Structures are given as structure tokens and as C-alpha cells.
Coordinates of N, CA and C and ligand atoms in Angstrom, one line a residue:
M242 N 93.9 82.2 97.4 CA 93.3 83.3 96.8 C 92.5 82.9 95.6
S243 N 93.0 81.9 94.8 CA 92.2 81.4 93.7 C 90.9 80.8 94.1
K244 N 90.8 80.3 95.3 CA 89.6 79.7 95.8 C 88.7 80.7 96.5
A245 N 89.2 81.8 96.8 CA 88.4 82.8 97.5 C 88.5 84.2 96.8
P246 N 87.9 84.4 95.6 CA 88.0 85.6 94.9 C 87.5 86.8 95.8
G247 N 88.2 87.9 95.7 CA 87.8 89.1 96.5 C 88.4 89.2 97.8
L248 N 89.3 88.2 98.1 CA 90.0 88.2 99.4 C 90.8 89.5 99.6
R249 N 90.6 90.1 100.7 CA 91.3 91.4 101.0 C 92.4 91.4 102.1
A250 N 92.1 90.6 103.1 CA 93.0 90.6 104.2 C 93.1 89.2 104.8
F251 N 94.2 89.0 105.6 CA 94.5 87.6 106.1 C 95.0 87.8 107.5
T252 N 94.4 87.1 108.5 CA 94.8 87.2 109.9 C 95.3 85.8 110.4
Y253 N 96.4 85.8 111.0 CA 96.9 84.5 111.5 C 97.6 84.8 112.8
D254 N 98.2 83.7 113.4 CA 98.9 83.9 114.7 C 100.4 84.1 114.5
T255 N 101.1 84.1 115.6 CA 102.5 84.5 115.6 C 103.4 83.6 114.7
A256 N 102.9 82.4 114.4 CA 103.7 81.4 113.6 C 104.1 82.0 112.3
L257 N 103.3 82.9 111.8 CA 103.6 83.5 110.4 C 104.6 84.7 110.6
R258 N 105.8 84.5 109.9 CA 106.8 85.5 110.1 C 106.9 86.3 108.8
G259 N 107.9 87.3 108.8 CA 108.0 88.2 107.6 C 108.2 87.4 106.3
V260 N 108.9 86.4 106.3 CA 109.2 85.6 105.1 C 107.9 85.0 104.5
H261 N 107.0 84.7 105.4 CA 105.7 84.2 104.9 C 104.7 85.3 104.5
R262 N 104.9 86.4 105.2 CA 103.9 87.5 104.9 C 104.3 88.2 103.5
A263 N 105.6 88.2 103.2 CA 106.0 89.0 102.0 C 105.3 88.6 100.7
P264 N 105.2 87.3 100.4 CA 104.5 86.9 99.1 C 103.0 87.2 99.1
L265 N 102.4 87.1 100.3 CA 100.9 87.4 100.4 C 100.7 88.9 100.2
I266 N 101.6 89.7 100.8 CA 101.5 91.2 100.6 C 101.7 91.6 99.2
A267 N 102.6 90.9 98.5 CA 102.9 91.2 97.1 C 101.7 90.9 96.2
E268 N 100.8 89.9 96.7 CA 99.6 89.6 96.0 C 98.5 90.6 96.3
G269 N 98.7 91.6 97.1 CA 97.8 92.6 97.4 C 96.9 92.4 98.6
L270 N 97.3 91.5 99.5 CA 96.6 91.3 100.7 C 97.1 92.2 101.8
V271 N 96.2 92.6 102.7 CA 96.7 93.1 104.0 C 96.8 91.9 105.0
V272 N 98.0 91.7 105.5 CA 98.3 90.6 106.3 C 98.5 91.0 107.7
F273 N 97.7 90.4 108.6 CA 97.9 90.8 110.0 C 98.2 89.6 110.9
T274 N 99.3 89.6 111.6 CA 99.6 88.7 112.7 C 100.2 89.4 113.8
P275 N 100.1 88.9 115.1 CA 100.8 89.6 116.2 C 102.3 89.6 115.9
Q276 N 103.0 90.6 116.4 CA 104.4 90.7 116.2 C 105.2 89.8 117.1
H277 N 106.3 89.2 116.5 CA 107.2 88.4 117.3 C 107.9 89.2 118.4
N278 N 108.1 88.6 119.5 CA 108.9 89.3 120.6 C 110.4 89.2 120.3
G279 N 111.1 90.1 121.0 CA 112.5 90.0 121.0 C 113.3 90.4 119.7
L280 N 112.6 91.2 118.9 CA 113.3 91.7 117.7 C 114.0 93.1 118.0
E281 N 115.3 93.2 117.6 CA 116.0 94.4 117.9 C 115.5 95.5 116.9
P282 N 115.5 96.8 117.4 CA 115.1 97.9 116.4 C 116.1 97.9 115.3
Q283 N 115.6 98.2 114.1 CA 116.5 98.2 112.9 C 116.6 99.6 112.3
P284 N 117.8 100.1 112.0 CA 117.9 101.4 111.4 C 117.3 101.4 110.0
L285 N 116.5 102.4 109.8 CA 115.7 102.4 108.5 C 116.2 103.5 107.6
Q286 N 116.2 104.7 108.0 CA 116.8 105.8 107.2 C 116.9 107.1 108.0
K287 N 117.7 108.0 107.5 CA 117.7 109.3 108.1 C 116.9 110.3 107.3
Y288 N 116.2 111.2 107.9 CA 115.4 112.2 107.2 C 115.8 113.6 107.6
K289 N 116.0 114.5 106.6 CA 116.3 115.9 106.9 C 115.9 116.7 105.6
D290 N 115.2 117.8 105.8 CA 115.0 118.7 104.7 C 115.2 120.1 105.2
G291 N 115.0 121.1 104.3 CA 115.3 122.5 104.6 C 114.5 123.1 105.7
S292 N 113.3 122.5 106.0 CA 112.4 123.1 107.0 C 112.8 122.6 108.4
C293 N 113.8 121.7 108.5 CA 114.3 121.2 109.9 C 115.0 122.3 110.7
G294 N 115.6 123.3 110.0 CA 116.4 124.3 110.7 C 117.9 124.0 110.6
H295 N 118.8 125.0 110.6 CA 120.2 124.8 110.3 C 120.8 123.8 111.4
D296 N 120.5 124.0 112.6 CA 121.2 123.3 113.7 C 120.6 121.9 113.9
S297 N 119.6 121.6 113.2 CA 118.9 120.3 113.4 C 119.8 119.1 112.8
R298 N 119.9 118.0 113.5 CA 120.6 116.9 113.1 C 119.8 116.0 112.2
G299 N 118.5 116.4 112.0 CA 117.6 115.5 111.2 C 117.0 114.5 112.1
H300 N 116.4 113.5 111.4 CA 115.6 112.5 112.1 C 116.1 111.1 111.8
D301 N 116.4 110.3 112.9 CA 116.9 109.0 112.7 C 115.7 108.0 112.8
L302 N 115.3 107.4 111.7 CA 114.1 106.5 111.7 C 114.5 105.1 111.9
Y303 N 113.8 104.4 112.7 CA 114.1 103.0 113.0 C 112.8 102.2 112.9
A304 N 112.9 100.9 112.6 CA 111.8 100.0 112.6 C 111.8 99.2 113.9
A305 N 110.7 99.3 114.7 CA 110.7 98.5 115.9 C 109.2 98.2 116.2
A306 N 109.0 97.1 116.8 CA 107.6 96.6 117.1 C 106.7 96.7 115.9
G307 N 107.2 96.6 114.7 CA 106.4 96.5 113.5 C 106.1 97.9 112.9
R308 N 106.6 99.0 113.5 CA 106.3 100.3 112.9 C 107.5 101.2 113.0
V309 N 107.3 102.4 112.4 CA 108.4 103.4 112.3 C 108.5 104.2 113.6
F310 N 109.7 104.3 114.2 CA 110.0 105.0 115.4 C 111.0 106.1 115.0
E311 N 111.1 107.2 115.8 CA 112.2 108.1 115.7 C 113.1 107.9 116.9
R312 N 114.4 107.7 116.6 CA 115.3 107.5 117.8 C 115.8 108.9 118.3
H313 N 115.7 109.1 119.6 CA 116.2 110.3 120.2 C 117.3 109.8 121.2
I314 N 118.3 110.7 121.4 CA 119.2 110.5 122.5 C 118.9 111.5 123.6
T315 N 118.6 111.0 124.8 CA 118.2 111.9 125.9 C 119.4 112.6 126.5
V316 N 119.1 113.6 127.3 CA 120.3 114.4 128.0 C 121.2 113.4 128.8
N317 N 120.6 112.3 129.2 CA 121.5 111.3 130.0 C 122.3 110.4 129.0
G318 N 122.1 110.6 127.7 CA 122.8 109.8 126.8 C 122.1 108.5 126.5
E319 N 120.9 108.4 126.9 CA 120.1 107.1 126.7 C 119.4 107.2 125.4
T320 N 119.1 106.0 124.8 CA 118.4 105.9 123.6 C 116.9 105.8 123.9
H321 N 116.1 106.6 123.2 CA 114.7 106.6 123.4 C 114.0 106.6 122.0
Y322 N 113.1 105.7 121.9 CA 112.3 105.5 120.6 C 110.9 106.0 120.8
T323 N 110.5 106.9 119.9 CA 109.1 107.4 119.9 C 108.4 106.9 118.6
P324 N 107.2 106.3 118.8 CA 106.5 105.8 117.6 C 105.9 107.0 116.8
L325 N 106.0 107.0 115.5 CA 105.5 108.1 114.7 C 104.1 107.8 114.2
P326 N 103.3 108.8 114.2 CA 101.9 108.6 113.7 C 101.8 108.1 112.3
V327 N 100.9 107.2 112.1 CA 100.7 106.7 110.7 C 99.4 107.3 110.2
L328 N 99.5 108.1 109.1 CA 98.3 108.8 108.6 C 97.4 107.9 107.7
E329 N 98.1 107.0 107.0 CA 97.4 106.2 106.0 C 98.2 105.1 105.5
L330 N 97.5 104.0 105.2 CA 98.1 102.8 104.5 C 97.7 102.9 103.0
E331 N 98.7 103.2 102.2 CA 98.4 103.4 100.7 C 98.7 102.1 100.0
C332 N 97.9 101.8 99.0 CA 98.1 100.6 98.2 C 98.2 101.0 96.7
R333 N 99.2 100.6 96.0 CA 99.4 100.9 94.6 C 99.4 99.5 93.8
K334 N 98.5 99.4 93.0 CA 98.4 98.1 92.2 C 99.3 98.2 91.0
G335 N 99.9 97.0 90.7 CA 100.8 96.9 89.5 C 101.0 95.4 89.3
N336 N 102.1 95.0 88.7 CA 102.4 93.6 88.6 C 102.4 92.9 89.9
T337 N 103.1 93.6 90.9 CA 102.9 93.2 92.3 C 102.4 94.4 93.0
T338 N 101.7 94.2 94.1 CA 101.1 95.4 94.8 C 102.1 96.0 95.7
R339 N 102.2 97.3 95.7 CA 103.0 98.0 96.7 C 102.2 98.6 97.8
F340 N 102.7 98.6 99.0 CA 102.0 99.2 100.1 C 103.0 100.2 100.7
Y341 N 102.4 101.4 101.1 CA 103.2 102.4 101.7 C 102.5 102.9 103.0
Q342 N 103.3 103.2 104.0 CA 102.7 103.9 105.1 C 103.0 105.3 105.0
R343 N 102.0 106.2 105.1 CA 102.3 107.6 105.1 C 102.4 108.0 106.6
I344 N 103.6 108.4 107.0 CA 103.9 108.7 108.4 C 104.2 110.2 108.5
E345 N 104.1 110.7 109.7 CA 104.3 112.1 110.1 C 105.4 112.2 111.1
I346 N 106.4 113.1 110.8 CA 107.5 113.3 111.7 C 107.3 114.6 112.4
P347 N 107.1 114.7 113.6 CA 107.0 116.1 114.3 C 108.4 116.7 114.3
C348 N 108.5 117.9 113.9 CA 109.8 118.6 113.9 C 109.6 120.0 114.7
A349 N 110.7 120.7 114.9 CA 110.6 121.9 115.8 C 109.5 122.9 115.2
N350 N 109.6 123.2 113.9 CA 108.7 124.2 113.3 C 107.6 123.7 112.5
T351 N 107.7 122.4 112.2 CA 106.7 121.8 111.2 C 106.5 120.4 111.4
K352 N 105.7 119.7 110.5 CA 105.6 118.3 110.6 C 106.0 117.8 109.2
H353 N 106.8 116.8 109.1 CA 107.2 116.2 107.8 C 106.2 115.1 107.5
S354 N 106.0 114.9 106.2 CA 105.2 113.8 105.8 C 106.0 112.9 104.9
L355 N 106.0 111.6 105.1 CA 106.9 110.7 104.5 C 106.2 109.4 104.1
R356 N 106.6 108.8 103.0 CA 106.1 107.5 102.6 C 107.1 106.4 102.9
I357 N 106.8 105.3 103.5 CA 107.7 104.2 103.8 C 107.1 102.9 103.2
R358 N 107.8 102.2 102.4 CA 107.3 101.0 101.8 C 107.2 99.9 102.9
V359 N 106.1 99.2 102.9 CA 105.9 98.1 103.9 C 105.7 96.8 103.2
D360 N 106.0 96.7 101.9 CA 106.1 95.4 101.2 C 107.6 95.2 100.9
E361 N 107.9 94.0 100.6 CA 109.4 93.7 100.4 C 109.8 94.3 99.0
T362 N 110.9 95.1 99.0 CA 111.4 95.7 97.8 C 112.5 94.8 97.2
K363 N 112.8 95.1 95.9 CA 113.8 94.4 95.2 C 115.2 94.6 95.9
E364 N 115.4 95.8 96.4 CA 116.7 96.1 97.1 C 116.8 95.3 98.4
D365 N 115.6 95.1 99.1 CA 115.6 94.4 100.3 C 116.2 93.0 100.1
R366 N 115.9 92.4 99.0 CA 116.2 91.0 98.8 C 117.7 90.9 98.3
E367 N 118.3 92.0 97.8 CA 119.7 91.9 97.4 C 120.6 91.5 98.5
K368 N 121.7 90.7 98.2 CA 122.6 90.3 99.2 C 123.6 91.5 99.6
D369 N 123.7 91.7 100.8 CA 124.7 92.7 101.3 C 126.1 92.0 101.2
P370 N 127.0 92.7 100.4 CA 128.3 92.0 100.2 C 129.0 91.7 101.6
S371 N 128.9 92.5 102.6 CA 129.6 92.4 103.8 C 129.0 91.2 104.7
T372 N 127.7 91.0 104.7 CA 127.2 90.0 105.5 C 126.7 88.8 104.7
R373 N 126.6 88.9 103.4 CA 126.1 87.9 102.4 C 124.7 87.5 102.8
R374 N 124.0 88.4 103.4 CA 122.6 88.1 103.7 C 121.7 89.2 103.0
A375 N 120.4 88.9 102.9 CA 119.5 89.9 102.3 C 119.6 91.2 103.1
R376 N 119.5 92.3 102.4 CA 119.8 93.6 103.1 C 118.8 93.9 104.2
F377 N 117.5 93.6 104.0 CA 116.6 94.0 105.0 C 115.4 93.1 105.0
N378 N 115.0 92.5 106.1 CA 113.8 91.7 106.2 C 112.7 92.6 106.5
R379 N 112.2 93.3 105.5 CA 111.3 94.4 105.7 C 110.0 94.0 106.3
T380 N 109.4 92.9 105.7 CA 108.1 92.5 106.2 C 108.1 91.8 107.6
E381 N 109.3 91.5 108.1 CA 109.5 91.1 109.5 C 109.4 92.3 110.4
H382 N 110.0 93.4 110.0 CA 110.2 94.5 111.0 C 109.2 95.6 110.8
L383 N 108.6 95.7 109.6 CA 107.6 96.8 109.3 C 106.3 96.1 108.9
R384 N 105.2 96.6 109.5 CA 104.0 95.9 109.2 C 103.0 96.9 108.6
Q385 N 102.1 96.3 107.7 CA 101.1 97.2 107.1 C 100.2 97.8 108.2
I386 N 99.7 97.0 109.1 CA 99.0 97.5 110.2 C 99.8 97.0 111.4
A387 N 100.3 98.0 112.2 CA 101.1 97.7 113.4 C 100.2 97.1 114.5
P388 N 100.7 96.0 115.1 CA 100.1 95.5 116.3 C 100.1 96.5 117.4
D389 N 99.2 96.4 118.3 CA 99.1 97.4 119.4 C 98.7 98.8 118.9
T390 N 97.9 98.8 117.9 CA 97.2 100.0 117.5 C 95.7 99.6 117.5
P391 N 94.8 100.6 117.5 CA 93.4 100.2 117.5 C 93.1 99.3 116.3
A392 N 93.6 99.6 115.1 CA 93.3 98.7 113.9 C 93.9 97.3 114.1
G393 N 95.1 97.3 114.7 CA 95.8 96.0 114.9 C 95.0 95.2 115.9
R394 N 94.5 95.8 117.0 CA 93.8 95.1 118.0 C 92.5 94.5 117.4
R395 N 91.9 95.3 116.6 CA 90.6 94.9 115.9 C 90.9 93.6 115.0
L396 N 92.0 93.7 114.2 CA 92.3 92.6 113.4 C 92.7 91.3 114.1
K397 N 93.3 91.5 115.3 CA 93.8 90.4 116.1 C 92.6 89.5 116.5
G398 N 91.4 90.1 116.6 CA 90.2 89.3 117.0 C 89.7 88.4 115.9
F399 N 90.3 88.5 114.7 CA 89.8 87.7 113.6 C 90.7 86.4 113.4
R400 N 91.7 86.2 114.3 CA 92.5 85.0 114.2 C 91.6 83.8 114.3
Q401 N 92.0 82.7 113.7 CA 91.2 81.5 113.8 C 91.3 81.0 115.3
D402 N 90.3 80.4 115.7 CA 90.1 80.1 117.1 C 90.8 78.7 117.5
S403 N 91.3 78.0 116.5 CA 91.7 76.6 116.8 C 92.8 76.6 117.9
E404 N 93.8 77.5 117.9 CA 94.9 77.5 118.8 C 94.4 77.6 120.3
S405 N 93.5 78.5 120.5 CA 93.0 78.6 121.9 C 92.2 77.4 122.3
Q406 N 91.6 76.8 121.3 CA 90.8 75.5 121.5 C 91.8 74.4 121.9
H407 N 92.9 74.3 121.3 CA 93.9 73.3 121.6 C 94.4 73.5 123.1
S408 N 94.6 74.7 123.4 CA 95.1 75.0 124.8 C 94.0 74.7 125.8
R409 N 92.7 75.0 125.5 CA 91.6 74.7 126.4 C 91.5 73.2 126.5
F410 N 91.7 72.5 125.4 CA 91.6 71.0 125.5 C 92.6 70.4 126.4
D411 N 93.9 70.9 126.3 CA 95.0 70.5 127.2 C 94.6 70.7 128.7
Q412 N 94.0 71.9 128.9 CA 93.7 72.3 130.3 C 92.5 71.5 130.9
A413 N 91.7 70.9 130.0 CA 90.4 70.3 130.4 C 90.7 69.0 131.1
Y414 N 91.9 68.4 131.1 CA 92.2 67.1 131.7 C 93.3 67.3 132.7
P415 N 93.2 66.6 133.9 CA 94.2 66.7 134.9 C 95.6 66.3 134.3
H416 N 96.6 67.1 134.6 CA 98.0 66.8 134.2 C 98.1 66.8 132.6
K417 N 97.1 67.4 132.0 CA 97.1 67.5 130.5 C 97.1 66.1 129.9
R418 N 96.5 65.1 130.5 CA 96.5 63.8 130.0 C 95.1 63.4 129.6
V419 N 94.9 62.9 128.4 CA 93.6 62.4 128.0 C 93.4 61.0 128.6
P420 N 92.3 60.8 129.4 CA 92.1 59.6 130.1 C 91.7 58.4 129.3
V421 N 92.5 58.0 128.3 CA 92.1 56.8 127.5 C 93.4 56.1 127.1
Y422 N 93.3 54.9 126.6 CA 94.4 54.1 126.1 C 94.3 54.0 124.5
G423 N 95.3 54.3 123.8 CA 95.4 54.1 122.4 C 94.9 55.3 121.6
A424 N 95.4 55.3 120.3 CA 95.1 56.4 119.4 C 93.6 56.5 119.0
D425 N 93.0 55.4 118.8 CA 91.6 55.4 118.4 C 90.7 56.0 119.5
A426 N 91.0 55.5 120.7 CA 90.2 56.0 121.8 C 90.4 57.5 122.0
A427 N 91.7 58.0 121.9 CA 92.0 59.4 122.0 C 91.3 60.2 121.0
L428 N 91.3 59.7 119.7 CA 90.6 60.4 118.6 C 89.1 60.6 119.0
L429 N 88.5 59.6 119.6 CA 87.1 59.7 120.0 C 86.9 60.9 120.9
I430 N 87.8 61.0 121.9 CA 87.7 62.1 122.8 C 87.9 63.5 122.1
Y431 N 88.9 63.5 121.2 CA 89.1 64.8 120.4 C 87.9 65.2 119.6
I432 N 87.3 64.2 119.0 CA 86.1 64.5 118.1 C 85.0 64.9 119.0
G433 N 84.8 64.2 120.2 CA 83.8 64.6 121.1 C 84.0 66.0 121.6
Y434 N 85.2 66.4 121.9 CA 85.5 67.7 122.4 C 85.1 68.8 121.3
A435 N 85.6 68.5 120.1 CA 85.3 69.4 119.0 C 83.8 69.6 118.8
W436 N 83.1 68.4 118.9 CA 81.6 68.4 118.7 C 80.9 69.3 119.8
V437 N 81.3 69.1 121.0 CA 80.7 69.9 122.1 C 81.0 71.4 121.8
N438 N 82.2 71.8 121.4 CA 82.5 73.2 121.2 C 81.7 73.7 120.0
N439 N 81.6 73.0 118.9 CA 80.9 73.4 117.8 C 79.4 73.6 118.1
S440 N 78.9 72.6 118.9 CA 77.5 72.7 119.3 C 77.2 73.9 120.2
T441 N 78.2 74.2 121.1 CA 78.0 75.4 121.9 C 78.0 76.7 121.1
A442 N 79.0 76.7 120.1 CA 79.0 77.9 119.2 C 77.7 78.0 118.4
R443 N 77.2 76.9 117.9 CA 76.0 76.9 117.1 C 74.8 77.4 117.9
A444 N 74.7 76.9 119.2 CA 73.6 77.3 120.1 C 73.7 78.8 120.4
L445 N 74.9 79.3 120.6 CA 75.1 80.7 120.9 C 74.7 81.6 119.7
R446 N 75.1 81.1 118.5 CA 74.8 81.8 117.3 C 73.3 81.9 117.0
Q447 N 72.6 80.8 117.3 CA 71.1 80.7 117.1 C 70.3 81.5 118.1
S448 N 70.9 81.7 119.3 CA 70.1 82.4 120.3 C 70.3 83.9 120.2
S449 N 71.4 84.4 119.4 CA 71.5 85.8 119.2 C 70.9 86.2 117.9
P450 N 70.3 87.5 117.9 CA 69.5 87.9 116.7 C 70.4 88.0 115.5
Ligands
ZN712 ZN1 112.8 118.0 110.7

């Protein structure tokens, strides 16, 4: 960030996890990476207020797939998660920057509006006495911009292209083997491959207005 003043957002691939995203978010960046697979939904909080109605059990909020869901129990006793609409990503500057998602919870008679922190809080980092681990890995489970939303899909396109180039390089040779002996000769092939790709990109760039 010191080398690129005015930086606002950062896009990377799945290798970047919550622990890596947290300090970047605290610096005021919007960080986007695809969400890691296989994460269990995490209980977030319960919400209830006077407008819910007397017989309402309130709303069970969970973090799943990088965003806030409401958990419902169906008539068959099965668990069902519904994603909640995100109205806005709010940013509050201070010593460290805080980010909030303003979400909407549909209720029988009304819609509730709620702010959920999506940067790592001091309480998140405190050790839970029972597990001796940090209470909540918030930036792993909740995302500023959730993947699989129109904004998330747009940001995904900004990832650096090198990973797909590596994959294409592997596929370019039979059995994924570079047909040379020795590291020097292999390096020549790598450089040649990068050269061809860069030249193609340059030619495409020049031919478009
Ligand atoms: Zn309600």
C-alpha cells in the first residue's frame, strides 16, 4: 500500500484465507478472493425485537458461504439456510477501518435492518476459555463482498492471470512434461512461453480501440 497510494481493493485467488485478509481489511481495503470450500456454517447471533410478534422465536443468524444466512427448521425437522439480502457495505474510518454489512431480515409483519461487522473485532481475537482458541475467525466466514453475488463475480474477474497461465503451460505438453533436459533448457521454454503469451496479449490490446 505504501508503494501504491490510493489503493482501494485487492483481488486474489483461494490461497488467501481469513487470517491473511484480516490485516488488509483493517488497513481499509476491500479484499476479494473466492471462498474456500468445505466450511461449516457458523452460528453468528440471534435477533429478536418487539416487531417480531409474541409467538416468534426470533431469527437465528449464521455465517455460511461468506455471508449471513438465517437458519430455519422445516416441518420435516431439516435445517434450511436462507441467504439474507445485503443492502450496503459500510466503511468507517478510524485508527483501523471498520466494515459493516447492512443486512435485511424478512419477518412476518416487517423487515428488520441490522449491521454486521465484517472486519475482525477485538472480541473475535480473544481466546475462548473452553477451546483456548480465538472466538471467531470472522474474516474467514464473513466476507465484505460475498462470492457468488453479482459484485463478487465482477471482482473475481480481476484476479491475476498467472495461475491459469501455469495450468495452460502444464496442459501444453504431452503428459505435462517439458521436452528438454536440465534446468537451463527448461527455463528457456518457460521464458519462451511467457513471451508468446505476453506478445499475444499485447497484439490483442493494440488491435482493440
Ligand atoms: Zn422478526
